[in-house]
Coordinates of C-alpha atoms in Angstrom, one line a residue:
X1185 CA -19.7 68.5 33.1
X1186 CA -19.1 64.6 32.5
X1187 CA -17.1 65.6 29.3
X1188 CA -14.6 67.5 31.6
X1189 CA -13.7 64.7 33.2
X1190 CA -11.0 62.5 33.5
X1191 CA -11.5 59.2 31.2
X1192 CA -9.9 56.0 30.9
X1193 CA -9.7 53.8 28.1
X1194 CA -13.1 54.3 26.2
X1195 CA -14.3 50.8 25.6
X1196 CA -17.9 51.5 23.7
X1197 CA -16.2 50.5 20.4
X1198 CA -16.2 46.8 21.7
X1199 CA -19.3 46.6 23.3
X1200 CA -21.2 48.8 20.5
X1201 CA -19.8 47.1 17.4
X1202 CA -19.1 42.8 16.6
X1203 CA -17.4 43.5 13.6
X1204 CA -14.9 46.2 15.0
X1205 CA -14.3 43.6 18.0
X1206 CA -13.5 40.8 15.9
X1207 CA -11.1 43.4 13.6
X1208 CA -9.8 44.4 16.7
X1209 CA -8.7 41.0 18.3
X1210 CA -7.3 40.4 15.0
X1211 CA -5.2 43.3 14.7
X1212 CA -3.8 43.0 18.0
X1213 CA -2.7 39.7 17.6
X1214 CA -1.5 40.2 14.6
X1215 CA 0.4 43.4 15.7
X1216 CA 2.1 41.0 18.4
X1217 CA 2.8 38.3 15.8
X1218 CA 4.4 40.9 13.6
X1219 CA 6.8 41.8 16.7
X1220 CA 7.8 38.8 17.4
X1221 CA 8.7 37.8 13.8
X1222 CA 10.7 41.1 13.7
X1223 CA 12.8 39.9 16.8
X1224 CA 13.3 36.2 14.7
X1225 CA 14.5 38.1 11.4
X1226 CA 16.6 40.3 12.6
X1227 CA 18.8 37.5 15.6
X1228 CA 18.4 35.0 12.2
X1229 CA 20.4 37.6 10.0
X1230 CA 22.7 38.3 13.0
X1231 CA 23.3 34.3 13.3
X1232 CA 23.5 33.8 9.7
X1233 CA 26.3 36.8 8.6
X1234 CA 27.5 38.4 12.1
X1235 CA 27.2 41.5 9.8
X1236 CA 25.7 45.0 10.7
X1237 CA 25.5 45.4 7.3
X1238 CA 23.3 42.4 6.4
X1239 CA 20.7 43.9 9.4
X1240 CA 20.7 46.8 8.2
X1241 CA 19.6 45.5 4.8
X1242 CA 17.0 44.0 6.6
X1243 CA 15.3 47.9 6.4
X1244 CA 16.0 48.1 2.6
X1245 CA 14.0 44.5 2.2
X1246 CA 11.1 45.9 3.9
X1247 CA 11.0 49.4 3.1
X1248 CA 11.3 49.4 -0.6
X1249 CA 8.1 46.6 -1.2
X1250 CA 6.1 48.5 1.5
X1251 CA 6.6 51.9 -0.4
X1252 CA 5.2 50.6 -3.8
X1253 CA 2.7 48.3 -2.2
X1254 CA 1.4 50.7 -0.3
X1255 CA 0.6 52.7 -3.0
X1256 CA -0.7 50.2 -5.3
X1257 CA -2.5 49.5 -2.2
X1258 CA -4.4 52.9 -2.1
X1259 CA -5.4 52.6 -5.6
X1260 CA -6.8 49.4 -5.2
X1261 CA -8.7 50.1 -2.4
X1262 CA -10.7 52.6 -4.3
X1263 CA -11.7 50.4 -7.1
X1264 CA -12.9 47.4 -5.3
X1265 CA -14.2 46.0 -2.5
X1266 CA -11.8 46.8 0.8
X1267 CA -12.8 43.5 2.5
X1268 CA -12.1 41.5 -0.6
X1269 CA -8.5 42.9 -0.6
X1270 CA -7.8 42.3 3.0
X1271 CA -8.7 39.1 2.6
X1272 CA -6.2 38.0 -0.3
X1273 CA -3.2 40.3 1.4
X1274 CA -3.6 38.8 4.2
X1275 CA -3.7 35.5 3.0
X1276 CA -0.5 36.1 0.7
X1277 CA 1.1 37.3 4.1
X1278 CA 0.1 34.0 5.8
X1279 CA 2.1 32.5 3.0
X1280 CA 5.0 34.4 3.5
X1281 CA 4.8 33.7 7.2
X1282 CA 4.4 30.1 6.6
X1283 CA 7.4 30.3 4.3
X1284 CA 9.5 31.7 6.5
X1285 CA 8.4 29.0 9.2
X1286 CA 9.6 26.6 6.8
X1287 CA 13.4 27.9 6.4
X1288 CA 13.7 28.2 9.5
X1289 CA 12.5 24.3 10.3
X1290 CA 14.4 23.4 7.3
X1291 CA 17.7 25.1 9.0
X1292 CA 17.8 27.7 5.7
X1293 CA 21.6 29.0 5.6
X1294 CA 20.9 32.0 3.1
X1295 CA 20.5 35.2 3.7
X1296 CA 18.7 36.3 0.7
X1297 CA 16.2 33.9 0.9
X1298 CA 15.5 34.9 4.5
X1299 CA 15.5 38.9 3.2
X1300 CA 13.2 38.1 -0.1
X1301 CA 10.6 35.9 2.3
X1302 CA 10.9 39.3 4.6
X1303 CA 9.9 41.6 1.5
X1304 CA 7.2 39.5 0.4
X1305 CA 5.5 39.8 3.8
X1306 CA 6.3 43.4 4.0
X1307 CA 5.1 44.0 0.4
X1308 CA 1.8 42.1 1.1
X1309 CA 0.8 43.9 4.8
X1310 CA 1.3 46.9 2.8
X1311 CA -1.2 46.4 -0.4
X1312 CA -3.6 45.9 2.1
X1313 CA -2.9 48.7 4.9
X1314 CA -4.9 51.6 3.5
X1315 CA -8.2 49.3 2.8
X1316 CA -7.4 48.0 6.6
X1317 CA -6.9 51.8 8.0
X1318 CA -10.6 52.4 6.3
X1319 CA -12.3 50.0 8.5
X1320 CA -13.0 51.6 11.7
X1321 CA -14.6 54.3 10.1
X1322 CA -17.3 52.1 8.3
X1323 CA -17.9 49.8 11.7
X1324 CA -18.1 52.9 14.3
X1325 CA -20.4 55.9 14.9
X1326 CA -18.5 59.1 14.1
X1327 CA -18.4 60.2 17.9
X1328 CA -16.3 56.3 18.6
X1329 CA -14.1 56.7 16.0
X1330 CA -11.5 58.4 17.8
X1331 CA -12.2 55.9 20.7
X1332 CA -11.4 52.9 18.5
X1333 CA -8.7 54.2 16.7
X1334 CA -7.0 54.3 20.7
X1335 CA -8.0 51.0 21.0
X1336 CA -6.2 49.9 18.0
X1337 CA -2.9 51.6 19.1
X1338 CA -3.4 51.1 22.8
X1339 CA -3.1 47.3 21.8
X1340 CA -0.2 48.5 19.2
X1341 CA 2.0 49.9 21.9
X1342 CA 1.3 47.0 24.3
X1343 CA 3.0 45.0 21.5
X1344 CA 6.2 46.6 21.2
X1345 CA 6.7 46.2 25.3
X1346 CA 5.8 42.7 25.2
X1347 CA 6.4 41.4 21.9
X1348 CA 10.2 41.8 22.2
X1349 CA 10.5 40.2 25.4
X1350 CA 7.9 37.2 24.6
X1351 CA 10.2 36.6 21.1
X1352 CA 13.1 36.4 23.2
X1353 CA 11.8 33.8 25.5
X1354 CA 10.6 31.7 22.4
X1355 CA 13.9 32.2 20.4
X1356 CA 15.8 30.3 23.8
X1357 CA 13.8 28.1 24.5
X1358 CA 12.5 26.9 21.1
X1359 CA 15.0 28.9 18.6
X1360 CA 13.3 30.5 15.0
X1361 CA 10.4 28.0 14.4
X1362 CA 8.8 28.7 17.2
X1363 CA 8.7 32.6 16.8
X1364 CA 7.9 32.2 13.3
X1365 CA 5.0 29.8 13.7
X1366 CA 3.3 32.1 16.2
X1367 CA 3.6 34.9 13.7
X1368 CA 1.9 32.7 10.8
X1369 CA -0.8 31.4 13.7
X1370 CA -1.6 35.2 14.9
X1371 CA -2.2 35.8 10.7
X1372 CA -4.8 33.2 10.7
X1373 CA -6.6 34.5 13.5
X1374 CA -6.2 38.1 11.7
X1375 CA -8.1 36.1 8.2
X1376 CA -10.3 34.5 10.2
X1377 CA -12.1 37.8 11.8
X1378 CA -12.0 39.4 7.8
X1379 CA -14.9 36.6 7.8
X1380 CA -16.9 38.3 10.4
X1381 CA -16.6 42.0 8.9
X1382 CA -19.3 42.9 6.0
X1383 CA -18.3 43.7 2.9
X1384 CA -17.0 47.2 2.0
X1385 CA -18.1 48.4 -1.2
X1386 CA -16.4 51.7 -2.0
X1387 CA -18.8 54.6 -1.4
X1388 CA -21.0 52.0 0.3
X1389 CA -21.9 53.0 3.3
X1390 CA -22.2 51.5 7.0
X1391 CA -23.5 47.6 6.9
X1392 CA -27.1 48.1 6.9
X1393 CA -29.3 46.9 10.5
X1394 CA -28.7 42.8 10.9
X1395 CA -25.3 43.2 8.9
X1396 CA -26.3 43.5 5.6
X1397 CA -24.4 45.8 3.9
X1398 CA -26.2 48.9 2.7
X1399 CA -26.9 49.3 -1.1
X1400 CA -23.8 49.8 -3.2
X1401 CA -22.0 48.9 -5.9
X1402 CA -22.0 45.6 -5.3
X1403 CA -18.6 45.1 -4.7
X1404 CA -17.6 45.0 -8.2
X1405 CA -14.6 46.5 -9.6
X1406 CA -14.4 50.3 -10.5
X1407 CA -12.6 52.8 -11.7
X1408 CA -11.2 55.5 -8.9
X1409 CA -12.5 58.5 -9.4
X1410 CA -9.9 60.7 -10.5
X1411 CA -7.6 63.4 -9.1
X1412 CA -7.6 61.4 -6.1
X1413 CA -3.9 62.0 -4.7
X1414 CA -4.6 66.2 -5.3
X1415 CA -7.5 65.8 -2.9
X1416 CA -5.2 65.9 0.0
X1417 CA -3.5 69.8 -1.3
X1418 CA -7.4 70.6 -1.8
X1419 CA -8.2 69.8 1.7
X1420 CA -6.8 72.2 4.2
X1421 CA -7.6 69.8 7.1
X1422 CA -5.7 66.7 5.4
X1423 CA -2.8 68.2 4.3
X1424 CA -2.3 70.5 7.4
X1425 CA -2.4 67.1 9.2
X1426 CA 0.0 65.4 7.2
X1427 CA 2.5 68.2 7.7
X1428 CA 2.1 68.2 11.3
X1429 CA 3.3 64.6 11.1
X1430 CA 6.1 64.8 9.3
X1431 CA 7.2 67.6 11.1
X1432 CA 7.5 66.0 14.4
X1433 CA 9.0 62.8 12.8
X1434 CA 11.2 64.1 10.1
X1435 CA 13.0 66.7 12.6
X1436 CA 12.7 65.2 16.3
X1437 CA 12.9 61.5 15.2
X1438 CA 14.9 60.0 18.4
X1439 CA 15.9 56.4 18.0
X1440 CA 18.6 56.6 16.3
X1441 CA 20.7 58.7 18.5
X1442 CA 19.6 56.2 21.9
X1443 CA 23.1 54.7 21.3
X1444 CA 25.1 57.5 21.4
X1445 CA 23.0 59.5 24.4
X1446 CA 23.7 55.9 26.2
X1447 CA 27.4 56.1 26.0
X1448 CA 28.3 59.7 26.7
X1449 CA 25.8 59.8 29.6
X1450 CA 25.4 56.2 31.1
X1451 CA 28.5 54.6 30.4
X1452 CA 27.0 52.6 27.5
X1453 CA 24.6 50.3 29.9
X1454 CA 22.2 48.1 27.7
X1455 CA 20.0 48.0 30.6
X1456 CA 19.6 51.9 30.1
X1457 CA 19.2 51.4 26.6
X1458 CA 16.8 49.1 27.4
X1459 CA 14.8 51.9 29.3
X1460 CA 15.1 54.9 26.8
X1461 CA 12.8 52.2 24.4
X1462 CA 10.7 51.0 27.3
X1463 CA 9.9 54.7 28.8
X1464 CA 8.3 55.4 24.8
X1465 CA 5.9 52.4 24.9
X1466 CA 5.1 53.3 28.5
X1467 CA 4.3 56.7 27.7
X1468 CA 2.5 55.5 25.1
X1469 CA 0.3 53.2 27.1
X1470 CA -0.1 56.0 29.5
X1471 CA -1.7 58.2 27.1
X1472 CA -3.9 55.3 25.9
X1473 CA -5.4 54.5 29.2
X1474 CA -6.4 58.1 29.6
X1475 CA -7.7 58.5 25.6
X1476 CA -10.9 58.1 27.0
X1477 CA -10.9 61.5 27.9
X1478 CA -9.1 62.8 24.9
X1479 CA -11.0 61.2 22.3
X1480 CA -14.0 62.9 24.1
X1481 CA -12.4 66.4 23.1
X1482 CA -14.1 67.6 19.6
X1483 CA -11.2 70.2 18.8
X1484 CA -9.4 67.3 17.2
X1485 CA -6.9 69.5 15.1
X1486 CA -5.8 71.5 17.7
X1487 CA -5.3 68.7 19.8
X1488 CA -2.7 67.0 17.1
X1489 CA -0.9 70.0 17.0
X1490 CA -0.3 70.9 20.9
X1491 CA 0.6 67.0 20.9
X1492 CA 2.7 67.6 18.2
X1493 CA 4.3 70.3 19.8
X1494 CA 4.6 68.7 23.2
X1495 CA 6.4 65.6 21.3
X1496 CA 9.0 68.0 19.6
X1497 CA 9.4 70.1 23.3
X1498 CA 10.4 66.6 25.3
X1499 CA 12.7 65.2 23.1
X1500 CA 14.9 68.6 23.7
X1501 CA 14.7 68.1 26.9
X1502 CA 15.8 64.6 26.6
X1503 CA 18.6 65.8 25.2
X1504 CA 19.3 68.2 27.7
X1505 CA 18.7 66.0 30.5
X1506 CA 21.4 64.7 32.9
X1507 CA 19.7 62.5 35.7
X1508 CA 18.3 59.1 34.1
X1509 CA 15.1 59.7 35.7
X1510 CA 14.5 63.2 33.5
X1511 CA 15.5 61.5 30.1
X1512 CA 12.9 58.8 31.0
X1513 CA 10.3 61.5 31.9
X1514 CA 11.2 63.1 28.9
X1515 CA 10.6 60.2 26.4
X1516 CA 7.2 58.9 28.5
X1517 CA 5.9 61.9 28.2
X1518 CA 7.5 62.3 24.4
X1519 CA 6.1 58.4 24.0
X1520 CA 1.9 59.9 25.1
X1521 CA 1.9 62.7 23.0
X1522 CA 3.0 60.9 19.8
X1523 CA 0.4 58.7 20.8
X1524 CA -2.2 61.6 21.3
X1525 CA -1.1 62.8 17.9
X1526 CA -1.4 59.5 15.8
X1527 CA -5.3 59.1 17.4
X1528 CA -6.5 62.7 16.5
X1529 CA -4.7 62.5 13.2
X1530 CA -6.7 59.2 12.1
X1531 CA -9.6 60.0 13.2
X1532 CA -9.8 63.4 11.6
X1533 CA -8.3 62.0 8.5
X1534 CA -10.9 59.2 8.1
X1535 CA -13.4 61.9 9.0
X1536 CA -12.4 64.6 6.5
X1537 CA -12.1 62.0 3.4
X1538 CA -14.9 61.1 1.0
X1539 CA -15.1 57.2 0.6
X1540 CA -14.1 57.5 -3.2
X1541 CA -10.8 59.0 -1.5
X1542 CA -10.2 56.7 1.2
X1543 CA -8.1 54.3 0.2
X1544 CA -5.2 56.4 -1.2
X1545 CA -5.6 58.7 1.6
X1546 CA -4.6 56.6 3.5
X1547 CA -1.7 55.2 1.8
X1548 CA -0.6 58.7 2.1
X1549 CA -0.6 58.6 6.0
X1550 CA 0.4 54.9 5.8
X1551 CA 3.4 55.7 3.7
X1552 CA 3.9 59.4 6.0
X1553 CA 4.0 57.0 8.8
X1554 CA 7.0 54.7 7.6
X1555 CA 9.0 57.0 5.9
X1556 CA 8.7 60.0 8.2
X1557 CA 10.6 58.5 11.1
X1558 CA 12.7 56.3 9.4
X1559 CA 14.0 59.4 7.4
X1560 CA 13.9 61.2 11.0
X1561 CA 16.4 58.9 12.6
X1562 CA 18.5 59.2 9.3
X1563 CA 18.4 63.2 10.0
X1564 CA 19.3 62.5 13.6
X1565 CA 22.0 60.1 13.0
X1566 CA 23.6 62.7 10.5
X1567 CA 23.6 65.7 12.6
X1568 CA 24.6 63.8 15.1
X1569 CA 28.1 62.4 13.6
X1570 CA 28.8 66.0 12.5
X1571 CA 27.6 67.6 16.0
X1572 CA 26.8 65.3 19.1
X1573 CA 24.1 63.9 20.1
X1574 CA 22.5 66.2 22.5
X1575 CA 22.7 68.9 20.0
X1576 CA 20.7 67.1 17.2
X1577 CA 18.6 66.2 19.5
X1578 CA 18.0 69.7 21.1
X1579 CA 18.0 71.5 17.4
X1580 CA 15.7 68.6 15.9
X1581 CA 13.0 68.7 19.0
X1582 CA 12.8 72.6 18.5
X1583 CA 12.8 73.1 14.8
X1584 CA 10.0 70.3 14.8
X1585 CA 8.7 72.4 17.7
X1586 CA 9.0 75.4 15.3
X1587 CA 7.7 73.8 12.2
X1588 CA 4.3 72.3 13.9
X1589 CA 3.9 76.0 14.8
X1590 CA 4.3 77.4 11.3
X1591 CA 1.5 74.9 10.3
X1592 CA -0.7 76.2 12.8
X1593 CA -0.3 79.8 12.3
X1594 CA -1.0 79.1 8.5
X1595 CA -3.7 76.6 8.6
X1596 CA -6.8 77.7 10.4
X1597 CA -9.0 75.0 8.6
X1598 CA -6.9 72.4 11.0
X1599 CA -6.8 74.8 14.2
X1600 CA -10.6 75.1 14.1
X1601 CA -11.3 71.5 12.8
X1602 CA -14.0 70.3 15.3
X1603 CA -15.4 66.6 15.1
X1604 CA -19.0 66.3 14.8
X1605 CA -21.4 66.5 17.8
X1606 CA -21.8 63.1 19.2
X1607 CA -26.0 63.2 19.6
X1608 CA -26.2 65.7 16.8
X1609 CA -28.1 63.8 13.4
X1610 CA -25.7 63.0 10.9
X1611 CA -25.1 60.6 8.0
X1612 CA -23.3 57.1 8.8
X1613 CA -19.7 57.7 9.0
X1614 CA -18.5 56.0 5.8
X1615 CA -21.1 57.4 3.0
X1616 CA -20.4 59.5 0.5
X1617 CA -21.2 63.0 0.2
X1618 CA -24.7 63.4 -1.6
X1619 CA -23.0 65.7 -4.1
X1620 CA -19.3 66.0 -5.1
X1621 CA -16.7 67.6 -4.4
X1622 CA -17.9 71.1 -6.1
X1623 CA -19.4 71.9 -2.8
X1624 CA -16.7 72.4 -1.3
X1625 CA -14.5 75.4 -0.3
X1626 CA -10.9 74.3 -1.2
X1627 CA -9.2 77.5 0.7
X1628 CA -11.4 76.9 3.9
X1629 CA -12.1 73.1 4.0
X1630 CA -15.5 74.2 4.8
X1631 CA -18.8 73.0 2.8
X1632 CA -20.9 75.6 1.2
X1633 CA -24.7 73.8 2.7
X1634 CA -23.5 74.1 6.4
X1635 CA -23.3 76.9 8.0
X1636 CA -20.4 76.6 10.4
X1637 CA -19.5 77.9 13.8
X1638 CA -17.0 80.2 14.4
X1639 CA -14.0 78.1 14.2
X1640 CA -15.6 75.2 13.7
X1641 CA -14.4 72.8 11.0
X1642 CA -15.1 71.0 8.1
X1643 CA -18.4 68.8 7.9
X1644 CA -17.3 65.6 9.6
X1645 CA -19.7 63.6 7.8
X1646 CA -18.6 64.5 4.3
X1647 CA -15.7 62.4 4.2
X1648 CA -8.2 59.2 7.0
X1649 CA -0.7 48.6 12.7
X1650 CA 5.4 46.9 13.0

């Protein structure tokens, strides 16, 4: 059959759907802004203090407004229109961009000016992440979703390869300004295509045929309905998913042990260090030219677990390798599955969440997603000073290994979770659940007026970018 075989990129998102091609284009040059700016901050706070301390404040000045925004964020999502939002965080973060374009032209000599313009950025991208994560899932037909969402990170990962090297070019040949000004120019491409998307109402729907938006609330204000962060324990499929996640991330987290692995194995080469980071993204792009034919596969649960398991597997053997070209293998192949994972998980998250829900759902998975790995390399970095490197990362790959297992064997809901049929008649991805919530089975995930198949998985249409 077709659906067995192998698939590149799936590109029907962007040839089915204007408004997800203009959000798109947006995000990826945004994503490529926000990597270059990264590059700027961090050789500015170098230049500025020739302190290891001072950069690694730099992760204290983003993490901590991110954390609160981002929850504020989900909140806010649910009580008013998500389009509205994105538009005024994005246009505080041009400010913030344009800000830090100034300091630099203005040759800024403190460093906690420079960190408080970085927090303000971060805080602002994050008060607007989980209204931006629900997008895709109001502008695509349930069976693209998937498909999209490896567009989105397919153009992600080609940002981390060349962001880094194009911010290095600018900051030689042009020093801060430059880097900074094409940050604040990608941001105004990323406000201009929030122009072209219609507006989402929460609970509102798909936009209607011609663009109109379907019948709604209007857009105006509401209250979010409550009990929304105890949704996520009620739901089988979400919270299984989320577990999965921090699983692989918390325990098997790499990065921070690159350094270490580099100078008891390769004589401390940056070239090699280089690689390790390299072999990831390539991995990563790897899997994304080939997520045609895993988006295709409906078993989406059971795919983020084997790729969960896969990630936590290569990483041990990373740390077990000796020849170069194994511990490159290891972390492309590491790099694709956390890429695999990070597709099926937003797809089934969007899937499995009722509007209402959306937007602090998915400031849960936006938050899982920053603080997971950063804790992860903490973990890493810890063992690691009272062990060695290999061993944390051998013990940390198989525990995570281990505890993606555990959620397996518990969680059948998220084994079985199947995306819906992609000719079978459904409702628009995006509108709420005729009834509430009372028709749902909390211990299965299931809905009491379908029938499922053995092992099939929650109702799809019932509703889950540095």
């Amino acid at each position: 059959m077709s659906g067995r075989r192998i698939r590149f990129l799936d590109l029907r998102p962007l040839r089915t759907s204007r408004p997800f091609r203009a959000l798109w284009i947006g995000a990826s040059l945004g994503s490529a802004g926000h990597q270059i700016a990264t590059v700027a901050v961090l050789a500015q706070v170098w230049e500025l203090t020739r302190s290891p301390l001072w950069t690694g404040a730099i992760g204290l000045a983003t993490a901590g407004p991110a954390l609160v925004c981002g929850l504020a964020g989900g909140s806010l999502a649910d009580a008013m229109d998500r389009r509205t939002l994105v538009r005024a965080t994005t246009a505080v973060h041009l400010l913030a961009a344009l800000a830090l374009l100034g300091q630099a032209l203005a040759g800024n000599r403190s460093v906690l000016l420079l960190l408080a313009l970085v927090g303000a950025a971060a805080g602002a991208s994050a008060l607007g992440a989980p209204a931006r994560r629900t997008f895709p899932v109001r502008l695509l037909p349930s069976d693209q979703l998937a498909a999209g969402l490896a567009l989105q990170g397919m153009a992600f990962q080609v940002s981390m390869l060349a962001g880094p090297a194009l911010a290095g070019l600018l900051l030689a040949r042009w020093d801060f300004p430059a880097a900074y000004g094409c940050q604040a120019a990608a941001l105004v491409v990323s406000l201009a295509v929030t122009f072209r998307l219609p507006p989402m109402p929460v609970d509102g729907g798909r936009p209607a045929a011609g663009g109109a938006p379907a019948a709604a609330s209007g857009g105006r204000p509401r209250r979010p309905e409550r009990g929304g962060w105890g949704f996520i324990l009620r739901r089988p499929t979400l919270w299984g998913s989320f577990a999965t996640d921090l699983s692989a991330t918390l325990l098997a987290m790499p990065i921070s042990l690159f350094p270490l692995v580099n100078e008891a194995r390769f004589d401390g080469d940056p070239r090699t260090l280089g690689l390790f980071l390299s072999a990831v993204a390539v991995g990563g792009i790897t899997a994304g030219l080939f997520s045609g034919t895993v988006t295709r596969l409906r078993r989406a649960g059971l795919v983020q677990l084997t790729a969960a398991l896969v990630w936590g597997l290569a990483l041990a053997v990373f740390g077990l390798a000796g020849p170069l070209w194994l511990a490159l293998g290891a972390l492309a192949v590491a790099g694709g599955a956390d890429t695999i994972s990070v597709v099926t998980r937003g797809a089934l998250v969007q899937l499995e969440t009722p509007d209402r829900y959306r937007g602090r759902v998915s400031s849960v998975e936006h938050i899982i997603g920053m603080a997971g790995p950063e804790a992860g390399n903490f973990r890493g970095g810890l063992v690691a000073s009272l062990t060695s490197a290999p061993v944390a990362l051998v013990t940390g790959g198989l525990a995570g290994a281990v505890a993606v297992g555990v959620v397996a064997a518990v969680n059948r809901p998220l084994r079985s979770y199947t995306l819906p049929e992609p000719d079978a008649e459904q409702a628009p991805p995006g509108k709420p659940d005729p009834d509430t919530d009372t028709d749902t089975d909390t211990d299965t995930g299931t809905h009491a007026g379908r029938r499922p198949e053995p092992g099939a998985a929650p109702e799809a249409a019932s509703e889950p970018a540095p």
